Amino acid sequence: MARIINSPAKYIQGKGELQNISQHIRPLGKSFLIIADEFVLGLTRETIEQSFSDQEGTLTFESFRGECSKQEVSRLQTIVQENDIDVIVGVGGGKTLDTAKAVAYYSKLPVVIVPTIASTDAPCSALSVLYTEEGVFDEYLILPKNPDIVLVDTQIVANAPARLLAAGIGDALATYVEARACYEANAIPMAGGTITKAAISLAELCQQTLFEDGVKAFLAVEQNLVTKAVENIVEANTYLSGVGFESGGLAAAHAIHNGFTVIDDPHHLYHGEKVAFGTITQLVLENRSIEEIQKYVNLCAEIGLPVTLEEMGITEDIESKIRKVAEASCQEGETIHNMPFPVTPDDVYAAILAANTIGKKLKS
């Protein structure tokens, strides 16, 4: 079987780089649909318009309504058709970006991704995660290609709440843990084929960067500062994790995240915050050393990521809720079946409760 690695056609990162967006994306077309929520539009619209002020081209701005659902994708497709759009530009967080990618796919148009936060590894991937209108995981939409351009303005990222950067670290922490499991299982990642040495190396570099610079970057972003540590973590959260997970594979951590979406208690948490707890749970499933688990728990605790069920918002009726999470995590087609050994709902139930106990013990 062929070795395959996916990546965006071009990745651009730097402080103040949104000011140069027109020169980066102008070769793709003349009519651009900018998709962003109202808050992000307020932050970025003027900069984007100024960048295009001396260029030919039509900009159409449309507000994202909050959920990456089939209904929202369909609504935006209609706007594409009505405005004769050449290029889709998604500006914002993970769900906005996934929506932009899906709209571009169904409209057969190039897509430019502009993350304003570094809270997930969604920007670089050929994947959109679809949810219902109520926010429950629906399905993975596997796309035939990665974004044409990913552009990250690190000052905008640093201006966002530090909790969002921490959530990105939580999501990225799963990259190597899951890629390692997929490699051991000879599982097929979303990129297809078998896992390349390059993908495993990127995943490993991602993990190394998170442990070296994660806390430093978090503290800097609390002060809205862009430092070398911040640049490194933004790259790890966005590019290394994005390419690493897609070409290295997903396993238990993200499946357990998906399981947590079926109960209401953790809905207030960001994707990466739930993935962080899923990663610790996967390490328990694998029976990794307490030293390795402690390393992950310590980093999570230092930057405010949840390491206990209480921190996930789950304090009542725990047994029945975790049973639901475990059942959902092991549904047919879930990535937990990429683990190098069979995993049952009973296994996941036990691992979640054990991870909770370890988290409480190590944090104290």
mmCIF file of N, CA, C and O in Angstrom, residues 33 35 62 69-85 88 99-109 141:
data_model
loop_
_atom_site.group_PDB
_atom_site.id
_atom_site.type_symbol
_atom_site.label_atom_id
_atom_site.label_comp_id
_atom_site.label_asym_id
_atom_site.label_seq_id
_atom_site.Cartn_x
_atom_site.Cartn_y
_atom_site.Cartn_z
ATOM 1 N N LEU A 33 -15.772 35.195 -1.047
ATOM 2 C CA LEU A 33 -16.763 35.145 0.031
ATOM 3 C C LEU A 33 -16.030 34.972 1.348
ATOM 4 O O LEU A 33 -15.356 33.964 1.566
ATOM 5 N N ILE A 35 -16.281 34.290 5.139
ATOM 6 C CA ILE A 35 -17.196 33.721 6.135
ATOM 7 C C ILE A 35 -16.572 33.873 7.511
ATOM 8 O O ILE A 35 -15.457 33.393 7.763
ATOM 9 N N GLU A 62 -20.092 37.426 4.902
ATOM 10 C CA GLU A 62 -21.297 36.747 5.386
ATOM 11 C C GLU A 62 -21.046 36.182 6.778
ATOM 12 O O GLU A 62 -20.013 35.563 7.038
ATOM 13 N N SER A 69 -22.991 22.747 10.537
ATOM 14 C CA SER A 69 -24.045 21.769 10.262
ATOM 15 C C SER A 69 -24.331 21.719 8.763
ATOM 16 O O SER A 69 -23.953 22.621 8.005
ATOM 17 N N LYS A 70 -25.011 20.686 8.342
ATOM 18 C CA LYS A 70 -25.373 20.559 6.932
ATOM 19 C C LYS A 70 -26.281 21.716 6.501
ATOM 20 O O LYS A 70 -26.197 22.195 5.373
ATOM 21 N N GLN A 71 -27.130 22.171 7.423
ATOM 22 C CA GLN A 71 -28.030 23.281 7.104
ATOM 23 C C GLN A 71 -27.258 24.563 6.850
ATOM 24 O O GLN A 71 -27.561 25.316 5.910
ATOM 25 N N GLU A 72 -26.227 24.843 7.685
ATOM 26 C CA GLU A 72 -25.442 26.061 7.509
ATOM 27 C C GLU A 72 -24.616 26.002 6.227
ATOM 28 O O GLU A 72 -24.492 27.002 5.502
ATOM 29 N N VAL A 73 -24.065 24.843 5.932
ATOM 30 C CA VAL A 73 -23.298 24.678 4.694
ATOM 31 C C VAL A 73 -24.193 24.936 3.483
ATOM 32 O O VAL A 73 -23.814 25.638 2.535
ATOM 33 N N SER A 74 -25.397 24.398 3.505
ATOM 34 C CA SER A 74 -26.334 24.585 2.402
ATOM 35 C C SER A 74 -26.714 26.056 2.239
ATOM 36 O O SER A 74 -26.797 26.576 1.111
ATOM 37 N N ARG A 75 -26.937 26.762 3.351
ATOM 38 C CA ARG A 75 -27.288 28.181 3.294
ATOM 39 C C ARG A 75 -26.184 28.993 2.624
ATOM 40 O O ARG A 75 -26.439 29.864 1.776
ATOM 41 N N LEU A 76 -24.942 28.709 2.986
ATOM 42 C CA LEU A 76 -23.809 29.455 2.436
ATOM 43 C C LEU A 76 -23.555 29.097 0.973
ATOM 44 O O LEU A 76 -23.116 29.952 0.191
ATOM 45 N N GLN A 77 -23.839 27.866 0.596
ATOM 46 C CA GLN A 77 -23.721 27.480 -0.819
ATOM 47 C C GLN A 77 -24.620 28.341 -1.698
ATOM 48 O O GLN A 77 -24.238 28.745 -2.801
ATOM 49 N N THR A 78 -25.809 28.626 -1.202
ATOM 50 C CA THR A 78 -26.745 29.470 -1.946
ATOM 51 C C THR A 78 -26.154 30.868 -2.157
ATOM 52 O O THR A 78 -26.269 31.449 -3.245
ATOM 53 N N ILE A 79 -25.497 31.401 -1.131
ATOM 54 C CA ILE A 79 -24.874 32.728 -1.230
ATOM 55 C C ILE A 79 -23.739 32.702 -2.255
ATOM 56 O O ILE A 79 -23.550 33.657 -3.014
ATOM 57 N N VAL A 80 -22.988 31.614 -2.304
ATOM 58 C CA VAL A 80 -21.924 31.454 -3.296
ATOM 59 C C VAL A 80 -22.494 31.557 -4.709
ATOM 60 O O VAL A 80 -21.974 32.271 -5.572
ATOM 61 N N GLN A 81 -23.584 30.845 -4.938
ATOM 62 C CA GLN A 81 -24.196 30.830 -6.265
ATOM 63 C C GLN A 81 -24.766 32.195 -6.633
ATOM 64 O O GLN A 81 -24.630 32.664 -7.773
ATOM 65 N N GLU A 82 -25.400 32.858 -5.673
ATOM 66 C CA GLU A 82 -26.037 34.148 -5.935
ATOM 67 C C GLU A 82 -25.024 35.252 -6.231
ATOM 68 O O GLU A 82 -25.333 36.216 -6.928
ATOM 69 N N ASN A 83 -23.792 35.113 -5.713
ATOM 70 C CA ASN A 83 -22.792 36.171 -5.847
ATOM 71 C C ASN A 83 -21.650 35.822 -6.789
ATOM 72 O O ASN A 83 -20.668 36.563 -6.877
ATOM 73 N N ASP A 84 -21.780 34.703 -7.500
ATOM 74 C CA ASP A 84 -20.768 34.297 -8.475
ATOM 75 C C ASP A 84 -19.365 34.317 -7.861
ATOM 76 O O ASP A 84 -18.432 34.943 -8.376
ATOM 77 N N ILE A 85 -19.217 33.606 -6.738
ATOM 78 C CA ILE A 85 -17.975 33.600 -5.957
ATOM 79 C C ILE A 85 -16.930 32.705 -6.609
ATOM 80 O O ILE A 85 -17.224 31.627 -7.122
ATOM 81 N N ILE A 88 -13.549 30.805 -1.562
ATOM 82 C CA ILE A 88 -14.117 30.829 -0.212
ATOM 83 C C ILE A 88 -13.004 31.148 0.777
ATOM 84 O O ILE A 88 -11.928 30.534 0.733
ATOM 85 N N THR A 99 -16.684 24.822 8.260
ATOM 86 C CA THR A 99 -17.817 25.182 7.411
ATOM 87 C C THR A 99 -17.333 25.729 6.076
ATOM 88 O O THR A 99 -17.847 25.361 5.005
ATOM 89 N N ALA A 100 -16.333 26.607 6.129
ATOM 90 C CA ALA A 100 -15.781 27.175 4.887
ATOM 91 C C ALA A 100 -15.229 26.079 3.983
ATOM 92 O O ALA A 100 -15.440 26.098 2.752
ATOM 93 N N LYS A 101 -14.536 25.114 4.571
ATOM 94 C CA LYS A 101 -13.984 24.014 3.774
ATOM 95 C C LYS A 101 -15.095 23.191 3.121
ATOM 96 O O LYS A 101 -14.986 22.789 1.952
ATOM 97 N N ALA A 102 -16.159 22.942 3.875
ATOM 98 C CA ALA A 102 -17.270 22.163 3.333
ATOM 99 C C ALA A 102 -17.975 22.920 2.206
ATOM 100 O O ALA A 102 -18.323 22.340 1.170
ATOM 101 N N VAL A 103 -18.185 24.216 2.400
ATOM 102 C CA VAL A 103 -18.821 25.034 1.369
ATOM 103 C C VAL A 103 -17.972 25.030 0.093
ATOM 104 O O VAL A 103 -18.486 24.883 -1.025
ATOM 105 N N ALA A 104 -16.658 25.187 0.253
ATOM 106 C CA ALA A 104 -15.753 25.183 -0.910
ATOM 107 C C ALA A 104 -15.801 23.838 -1.630
ATOM 108 O O ALA A 104 -15.816 23.776 -2.869
ATOM 109 N N TYR A 105 -15.847 22.765 -0.861
ATOM 110 C CA TYR A 105 -15.891 21.425 -1.455
ATOM 111 C C TYR A 105 -17.147 21.238 -2.308
ATOM 112 O O TYR A 105 -17.070 20.833 -3.482
ATOM 113 N N TYR A 106 -18.303 21.546 -1.729
ATOM 114 C CA TYR A 106 -19.550 21.346 -2.463
ATOM 115 C C TYR A 106 -19.704 22.330 -3.618
ATOM 116 O O TYR A 106 -20.394 22.039 -4.598
ATOM 117 N N SER A 107 -19.031 23.491 -3.504
ATOM 118 C CA SER A 107 -19.106 24.503 -4.570
ATOM 119 C C SER A 107 -17.997 24.334 -5.603
ATOM 120 O O SER A 107 -17.941 25.083 -6.586
ATOM 121 N N LYS A 108 -17.080 23.365 -5.335
ATOM 122 C CA LYS A 108 -15.945 23.104 -6.245
ATOM 123 C C LYS A 108 -15.088 24.356 -6.455
ATOM 124 O O LYS A 108 -14.727 24.710 -7.581
ATOM 125 N N LEU A 109 -14.735 25.013 -5.326
ATOM 126 C CA LEU A 109 -13.950 26.242 -5.366
ATOM 127 C C LEU A 109 -12.745 26.129 -4.440
ATOM 128 O O LEU A 109 -12.751 25.331 -3.490
ATOM 129 N N LEU A 141 -16.628 14.722 7.414
ATOM 130 C CA LEU A 141 -16.677 14.909 5.967
ATOM 131 C C LEU A 141 -15.235 14.917 5.464
ATOM 132 O O LEU A 141 -14.492 15.874 5.675
#
